[in-house]
Amino acid sequence: MERPIVQTALPYDYTKLVEDLRLLQQRYPFLELDSIGESVLGKPIPAVRLGIGPNRIHYNGAFHANEWVTSLLLIKFVEQYAEAYSSGKELNGKNSEELYRRTSLWIVPMVNPDGVELVHYGVNPEHPYYEQLLEWNQGLRDFSNWKANVRGVDLNDQFPAHWEEERDRRFVPGPGMRDYAGTGPLTEPEAAAMADFTKERDFGMVMAFHSQGQEIYWNYRGLEPKESEAMADRLAAASGYRAVKLTDSDAGYKDWFIQEFRRPGFTIEVGLGTNPLPLSQFPQMYSEAAAIMLEGLLLL
Ligand SMILES: [Zn+2]
């Protein structure tokens, strides 16, 4: 095996993601790279496709800035899958060529690149939102608890699925590190890009990767298809995570996907601990998350 491209021992930022995608595509030219749109600060939001099959599947990560480990989990899975496919090997006991023929997997590894950069590097006076961000972060220069985008909007409270109820439940009056739903659904370019991308690609199933909790959320107000629960049980069995039926949560990406398309959508809470999760946990987290990503390819 060639030397791995994706290094998992160091924090993962947008620059590394873009570079890894370029190197992966060089080594594995069958990877298709695209961009779903741009962040508030104009960063292209990358997407990568593996597979040519009729089962259209989507995984995303880092909707929340301080959950950037999910980007690394997804991009490591891209590398492992591409390596297995290109060398005709199995992917954790599954036939990678068959997976590639049966499914088209689109991954958006970092939905919120501006937020991830903020968590890693904070702000300096050149940052276009310098003063607001310091104010919204209560004067703290440490942004490691930041979840939102750089306008202080929580991207996973932005979707038109009972958005008003989520806003009222959260009761966060203005921009901040977390839980502010914005002035309306899809006001933020990252959330709008995800909605457009999802509509265009006609996915049969989606998974949004978050951290932490070792849980799998599979329902939304009874609108999910009846097979969702059994699918969640399969994902739980593959990973050791718990399948959890949620109430009193709206306006998330998977909520909107289920409501809009009546197809299976899942939120996966990887790992256990305080965000950002330490990379000492990466091998364990990866074995659990990769088991879910692989099982996901077999669900449809
Ligand atoms: Zn999250």
CSV table of C-alpha atoms and ligand atoms in Angstrom, one decimal:
chain,number,residue,atom,x,y,z
A,1,MET,CA,0.0,0.0,0.0
A,2,GLU,CA,1.2,3.5,-0.8
A,3,ARG,CA,1.7,6.0,2.0
A,4,PRO,CA,-1.6,7.4,3.2
A,5,ILE,CA,-2.5,10.9,2.1
A,6,VAL,CA,-4.9,11.7,4.9
A,7,GLN,CA,-3.0,12.2,8.2
A,8,THR,CA,-5.2,11.7,11.3
A,9,ALA,CA,-3.0,12.7,14.2
A,10,LEU,CA,-3.3,16.5,13.8
A,11,PRO,CA,-6.2,18.9,13.8
A,12,TYR,CA,-7.9,19.2,10.4
A,13,ASP,CA,-8.6,22.5,8.8
A,14,TYR,CA,-10.0,23.7,5.4
A,15,THR,CA,-6.6,24.1,3.8
A,16,LYS,CA,-5.7,20.4,4.6
A,17,LEU,CA,-9.1,19.3,3.3
A,18,VAL,CA,-8.6,21.0,0.0
A,19,GLU,CA,-5.1,19.7,-0.4
A,20,ASP,CA,-6.0,16.2,0.6
A,21,LEU,CA,-8.9,16.2,-2.0
A,22,ARG,CA,-6.4,17.3,-4.7
A,23,LEU,CA,-3.9,14.6,-3.8
A,24,LEU,CA,-6.6,11.9,-3.5
A,25,GLN,CA,-7.9,12.8,-6.9
A,26,GLN,CA,-4.4,12.7,-8.3
A,27,ARG,CA,-3.9,9.2,-7.0
A,28,TYR,CA,-7.5,8.0,-7.6
A,29,PRO,CA,-8.6,9.8,-10.8
A,30,PHE,CA,-12.0,8.1,-10.6
A,31,LEU,CA,-12.9,10.5,-7.7
A,32,GLU,CA,-15.2,13.3,-8.9
A,33,LEU,CA,-14.6,16.6,-7.2
A,34,ASP,CA,-17.2,19.4,-7.2
A,35,SER,CA,-18.2,22.4,-5.1
A,36,ILE,CA,-21.7,22.9,-3.9
A,37,GLY,CA,-21.4,26.6,-3.4
A,38,GLU,CA,-19.5,29.1,-1.2
A,39,SER,CA,-19.3,30.0,2.4
A,40,VAL,CA,-20.0,33.5,3.8
A,41,LEU,CA,-16.3,34.3,3.3
A,42,GLY,CA,-16.2,32.9,-0.2
A,43,LYS,CA,-14.6,29.5,0.4
A,44,PRO,CA,-15.8,26.9,-2.1
A,45,ILE,CA,-17.5,24.0,-0.2
A,46,PRO,CA,-16.1,20.8,-1.7
A,47,ALA,CA,-18.0,17.7,-2.6
A,48,VAL,CA,-16.5,14.4,-3.7
A,49,ARG,CA,-18.2,11.4,-5.4
A,50,LEU,CA,-17.3,7.7,-5.2
A,51,GLY,CA,-19.2,5.1,-7.2
A,52,ILE,CA,-21.4,5.1,-10.3
A,53,GLY,CA,-24.4,3.1,-9.1
A,54,PRO,CA,-28.2,3.9,-9.1
A,55,ASN,CA,-28.4,4.1,-5.2
A,56,ARG,CA,-27.7,7.7,-4.6
A,57,ILE,CA,-26.4,8.4,-1.1
A,58,HIS,CA,-25.1,11.5,0.7
A,59,TYR,CA,-22.9,12.0,3.8
A,60,ASN,CA,-21.9,15.3,5.3
A,61,GLY,CA,-19.8,16.6,8.2
A,62,ALA,CA,-18.9,19.7,10.1
A,63,PHE,CA,-22.2,21.5,9.9
A,64,HIS,CA,-21.0,22.5,13.4
A,65,ALA,CA,-17.6,24.2,13.5
A,66,ASN,CA,-16.2,22.6,16.6
A,67,GLU,CA,-17.2,19.1,15.3
A,68,TRP,CA,-14.5,19.3,12.6
A,69,VAL,CA,-13.3,15.8,13.5
A,70,THR,CA,-16.3,14.6,11.3
A,71,SER,CA,-14.5,16.0,8.3
A,72,LEU,CA,-11.5,14.0,9.0
A,73,LEU,CA,-13.6,10.8,9.5
A,74,LEU,CA,-15.3,11.3,6.2
A,75,ILE,CA,-12.2,12.1,4.2
A,76,LYS,CA,-10.3,9.1,5.7
A,77,PHE,CA,-13.3,6.9,4.6
A,78,VAL,CA,-12.9,8.4,1.1
A,79,GLU,CA,-9.3,7.4,1.1
A,80,GLN,CA,-9.9,3.9,2.4
A,81,TYR,CA,-12.7,3.2,0.0
A,82,ALA,CA,-10.8,4.6,-3.0
A,83,GLU,CA,-7.7,2.6,-2.1
A,84,ALA,CA,-9.7,-0.6,-1.8
A,85,TYR,CA,-11.6,-0.1,-5.0
A,86,SER,CA,-8.5,0.8,-7.0
A,87,SER,CA,-6.6,-2.2,-5.9
A,88,GLY,CA,-9.6,-4.6,-6.1
A,89,LYS,CA,-9.5,-5.3,-2.4
A,90,GLU,CA,-12.4,-5.7,0.0
A,91,LEU,CA,-13.5,-2.7,2.2
A,92,ASN,CA,-13.8,-4.2,5.7
A,93,GLY,CA,-15.0,-7.5,4.3
A,94,LYS,CA,-17.3,-6.0,1.6
A,95,ASN,CA,-16.7,-6.2,-2.1
A,96,SER,CA,-15.6,-2.7,-3.0
A,97,GLU,CA,-16.2,-3.1,-6.7
A,98,GLU,CA,-19.8,-4.1,-6.1
A,99,LEU,CA,-20.3,-1.2,-3.8
A,100,TYR,CA,-18.9,1.1,-6.4
A,101,ARG,CA,-21.2,-0.3,-9.1
A,102,ARG,CA,-24.3,-0.2,-6.9
A,103,THR,CA,-24.0,3.1,-5.2
A,104,SER,CA,-23.1,6.7,-5.9
A,105,LEU,CA,-21.9,8.3,-2.7
A,106,TRP,CA,-21.6,12.0,-2.5
A,107,ILE,CA,-19.7,13.4,0.5
A,108,VAL,CA,-19.6,17.0,1.6
A,109,PRO,CA,-16.9,16.7,4.3
A,110,MET,CA,-17.0,20.3,5.6
A,111,VAL,CA,-20.2,22.2,5.4
A,112,ASN,CA,-19.0,25.1,7.5
A,113,PRO,CA,-15.4,25.9,6.5
A,114,ASP,CA,-15.4,29.4,7.9
A,115,GLY,CA,-16.5,28.2,11.3
A,116,VAL,CA,-13.9,25.4,11.3
A,117,GLU,CA,-11.1,28.0,10.6
A,118,LEU,CA,-12.5,30.1,13.4
A,119,VAL,CA,-12.3,27.2,15.9
A,120,HIS,CA,-8.7,26.5,14.9
A,121,TYR,CA,-7.3,30.0,14.5
A,122,GLY,CA,-9.6,32.5,16.1
A,123,VAL,CA,-9.8,36.0,14.7
A,124,ASN,CA,-7.4,38.8,13.9
A,125,PRO,CA,-8.2,42.4,13.0
A,126,GLU,CA,-8.2,41.5,9.2
A,127,HIS,CA,-11.1,39.1,9.7
A,128,PRO,CA,-14.2,40.8,8.1
A,129,TYR,CA,-16.3,39.9,11.1
A,130,TYR,CA,-13.6,40.6,13.7
A,131,GLU,CA,-15.5,42.9,16.0
A,132,GLN,CA,-18.8,41.1,15.8
A,133,LEU,CA,-17.3,37.7,16.4
A,134,LEU,CA,-15.5,38.9,19.5
A,135,GLU,CA,-18.7,40.4,20.8
A,136,TRP,CA,-20.7,37.3,19.9
A,137,ASN,CA,-18.1,35.2,21.7
A,138,GLN,CA,-18.4,37.3,24.8
A,139,GLY,CA,-15.0,38.8,24.3
A,140,LEU,CA,-13.2,35.5,24.4
A,141,ARG,CA,-10.4,34.9,21.9
A,142,ASP,CA,-10.8,31.2,22.3
A,143,PHE,CA,-13.3,30.0,19.7
A,144,SER,CA,-13.0,26.3,20.5
A,145,ASN,CA,-16.6,26.1,21.6
A,146,TRP,CA,-17.9,27.8,18.4
A,147,LYS,CA,-20.6,25.8,16.5
A,148,ALA,CA,-22.1,28.4,14.2
A,149,ASN,CA,-20.9,30.0,10.9
A,150,VAL,CA,-19.1,33.4,10.9
A,151,ARG,CA,-22.4,35.3,11.0
A,152,GLY,CA,-23.2,33.5,14.3
A,153,VAL,CA,-26.0,31.4,12.8
A,154,ASP,CA,-26.3,27.7,13.7
A,155,LEU,CA,-26.4,26.0,10.3
A,156,ASN,CA,-28.3,23.0,11.6
A,157,ASP,CA,-31.1,25.2,12.8
A,158,GLN,CA,-31.6,26.8,9.3
A,159,PHE,CA,-33.8,24.3,7.5
A,160,PRO,CA,-37.5,24.9,6.6
A,161,ALA,CA,-38.9,22.1,8.8
A,162,HIS,CA,-40.9,23.8,11.6
A,163,TRP,CA,-38.2,26.4,11.7
A,164,GLU,CA,-40.3,28.9,13.7
A,165,GLU,CA,-40.8,26.3,16.4
A,166,GLU,CA,-37.1,25.6,16.6
A,167,ARG,CA,-36.4,29.3,16.8
A,168,ASP,CA,-38.9,29.8,19.6
A,169,ARG,CA,-37.7,26.7,21.5
A,170,ARG,CA,-34.0,27.8,21.3
A,171,PHE,CA,-34.9,31.3,22.4
A,172,VAL,CA,-31.5,32.7,21.3
A,173,PRO,CA,-32.2,36.3,20.3
A,174,GLY,CA,-29.2,37.0,18.1
A,175,PRO,CA,-25.9,35.8,16.6
A,176,GLY,CA,-23.7,33.7,18.8
A,177,MET,CA,-21.6,30.6,19.2
A,178,ARG,CA,-24.5,28.2,19.0
A,179,ASP,CA,-28.3,27.7,18.6
A,180,TYR,CA,-29.2,31.0,16.9
A,181,ALA,CA,-31.5,30.0,14.0
A,182,GLY,CA,-31.1,33.2,12.0
A,183,THR,CA,-33.7,35.6,10.8
A,184,GLY,CA,-35.4,32.9,8.6
A,185,PRO,CA,-34.8,29.5,7.0
A,186,LEU,CA,-31.8,29.2,4.6
A,187,THR,CA,-30.5,32.8,5.1
A,188,GLU,CA,-27.0,31.4,5.3
A,189,PRO,CA,-25.2,30.5,2.1
A,190,GLU,CA,-23.8,27.2,3.5
A,191,ALA,CA,-27.3,26.0,4.5
A,192,ALA,CA,-28.8,27.2,1.2
A,193,ALA,CA,-26.0,25.4,-0.8
A,194,MET,CA,-26.8,22.2,1.1
A,195,ALA,CA,-30.5,22.4,0.4
A,196,ASP,CA,-29.9,23.1,-3.3
A,197,PHE,CA,-27.3,20.3,-3.7
A,198,THR,CA,-29.7,17.9,-1.9
A,199,LYS,CA,-32.6,18.7,-4.2
A,200,GLU,CA,-30.5,18.5,-7.3
A,201,ARG,CA,-28.9,15.1,-6.6
A,202,ASP,CA,-32.1,13.3,-5.6
A,203,PHE,CA,-30.6,11.2,-2.8
A,204,GLY,CA,-32.3,8.1,-1.6
A,205,MET,CA,-30.7,8.4,1.8
A,206,VAL,CA,-28.6,10.9,3.7
A,207,MET,CA,-26.4,10.9,6.9
A,208,ALA,CA,-25.2,14.0,8.7
A,209,PHE,CA,-22.2,13.4,10.9
A,210,HIS,CA,-22.0,15.4,14.2
A,211,SER,CA,-20.2,14.9,17.5
A,212,GLN,CA,-20.6,13.7,20.2
A,213,GLY,CA,-22.7,11.0,21.9
A,214,GLN,CA,-22.4,7.7,20.1
A,215,GLU,CA,-26.1,8.0,19.0
A,216,ILE,CA,-28.1,7.7,15.8
A,217,TYR,CA,-31.2,9.8,15.2
A,218,TRP,CA,-33.5,8.4,12.6
A,219,ASN,CA,-37.0,9.9,13.0
A,220,TYR,CA,-38.7,13.2,12.4
A,221,ARG,CA,-42.3,13.9,13.5
A,222,GLY,CA,-43.4,10.5,12.2
A,223,LEU,CA,-42.7,11.6,8.6
A,224,GLU,CA,-39.8,9.1,8.1
A,225,PRO,CA,-40.4,6.0,6.0
A,226,LYS,CA,-41.2,2.9,8.0
A,227,GLU,CA,-37.9,1.3,7.1
A,228,SER,CA,-35.9,4.0,8.9
A,229,GLU,CA,-36.1,2.4,12.3
A,230,ALA,CA,-34.8,-1.0,11.1
A,231,MET,CA,-32.0,0.8,9.2
A,232,ALA,CA,-31.0,2.7,12.3
A,233,ASP,CA,-30.9,-0.6,14.2
A,234,ARG,CA,-28.5,-2.0,11.5
A,235,LEU,CA,-26.3,1.1,11.8
A,236,ALA,CA,-26.3,0.7,15.6
A,237,ALA,CA,-25.4,-3.0,15.4
A,238,ALA,CA,-22.5,-2.2,13.0
A,239,SER,CA,-21.1,0.5,15.3
A,240,GLY,CA,-22.1,-0.2,18.9
A,241,TYR,CA,-24.0,3.2,18.9
A,242,ARG,CA,-27.5,3.6,20.2
A,243,ALA,CA,-30.5,4.3,17.9
A,244,VAL,CA,-32.5,7.0,19.5
A,245,LYS,CA,-36.0,8.3,18.7
A,246,LEU,CA,-36.0,12.1,19.2
A,247,THR,CA,-38.7,14.6,19.9
A,248,ASP,CA,-38.7,18.3,20.3
A,249,SER,CA,-36.1,19.0,17.6
A,250,ASP,CA,-36.7,20.8,14.3
A,251,ALA,CA,-35.1,22.7,11.5
A,252,GLY,CA,-32.1,20.4,11.2
A,253,TYR,CA,-30.8,19.1,7.9
A,254,LYS,CA,-32.0,15.5,8.4
A,255,ASP,CA,-35.4,16.8,9.6
A,256,TRP,CA,-35.8,18.7,6.5
A,257,PHE,CA,-34.6,15.9,4.3
A,258,ILE,CA,-37.1,13.5,5.8
A,259,GLN,CA,-40.0,16.0,5.6
A,260,GLU,CA,-39.2,17.1,2.1
A,261,PHE,CA,-38.5,13.7,0.5
A,262,ARG,CA,-40.0,11.1,2.9
A,263,ARG,CA,-36.8,9.1,2.6
A,264,PRO,CA,-34.5,7.8,5.3
A,265,GLY,CA,-32.2,10.5,6.9
A,266,PHE,CA,-30.0,10.1,9.8
A,267,THR,CA,-27.9,12.2,12.2
A,268,ILE,CA,-24.9,10.3,13.6
A,269,GLU,CA,-23.3,11.6,16.8
A,270,VAL,CA,-19.8,10.2,16.7
A,271,GLY,CA,-17.5,9.8,19.7
A,272,LEU,CA,-17.9,10.6,23.4
A,273,GLY,CA,-16.6,13.5,25.4
A,274,THR,CA,-16.4,17.3,25.0
A,275,ASN,CA,-16.1,19.0,21.6
A,276,PRO,CA,-13.7,19.4,19.9
A,277,LEU,CA,-13.0,15.7,20.7
A,278,PRO,CA,-9.3,14.9,21.2
A,279,LEU,CA,-7.6,13.1,18.3
A,280,SER,CA,-6.3,10.5,20.7
A,281,GLN,CA,-9.8,9.1,20.2
A,282,PHE,CA,-9.5,9.1,16.5
A,283,PRO,CA,-8.8,5.4,15.8
A,284,GLN,CA,-11.8,4.3,18.0
A,285,MET,CA,-14.0,6.9,16.5
A,286,TYR,CA,-13.0,6.0,13.0
A,287,SER,CA,-13.7,2.3,13.4
A,288,GLU,CA,-17.2,3.1,14.7
A,289,ALA,CA,-18.0,5.8,12.1
A,290,ALA,CA,-16.5,3.9,9.2
A,291,ALA,CA,-18.6,0.9,10.1
A,292,ILE,CA,-21.7,3.2,9.9
A,293,MET,CA,-20.5,4.7,6.6
A,294,LEU,CA,-20.0,1.3,5.1
A,295,GLU,CA,-23.3,-0.2,6.4
A,296,GLY,CA,-25.0,2.9,5.0
A,297,LEU,CA,-23.9,1.9,1.5
A,298,LEU,CA,-25.7,-1.4,1.9
A,299,LEU,CA,-29.0,0.0,3.2
A,300,LEU,CA,-30.7,0.9,-0.1
B,1,ZN,ZN,-23.5,19.0,15.7
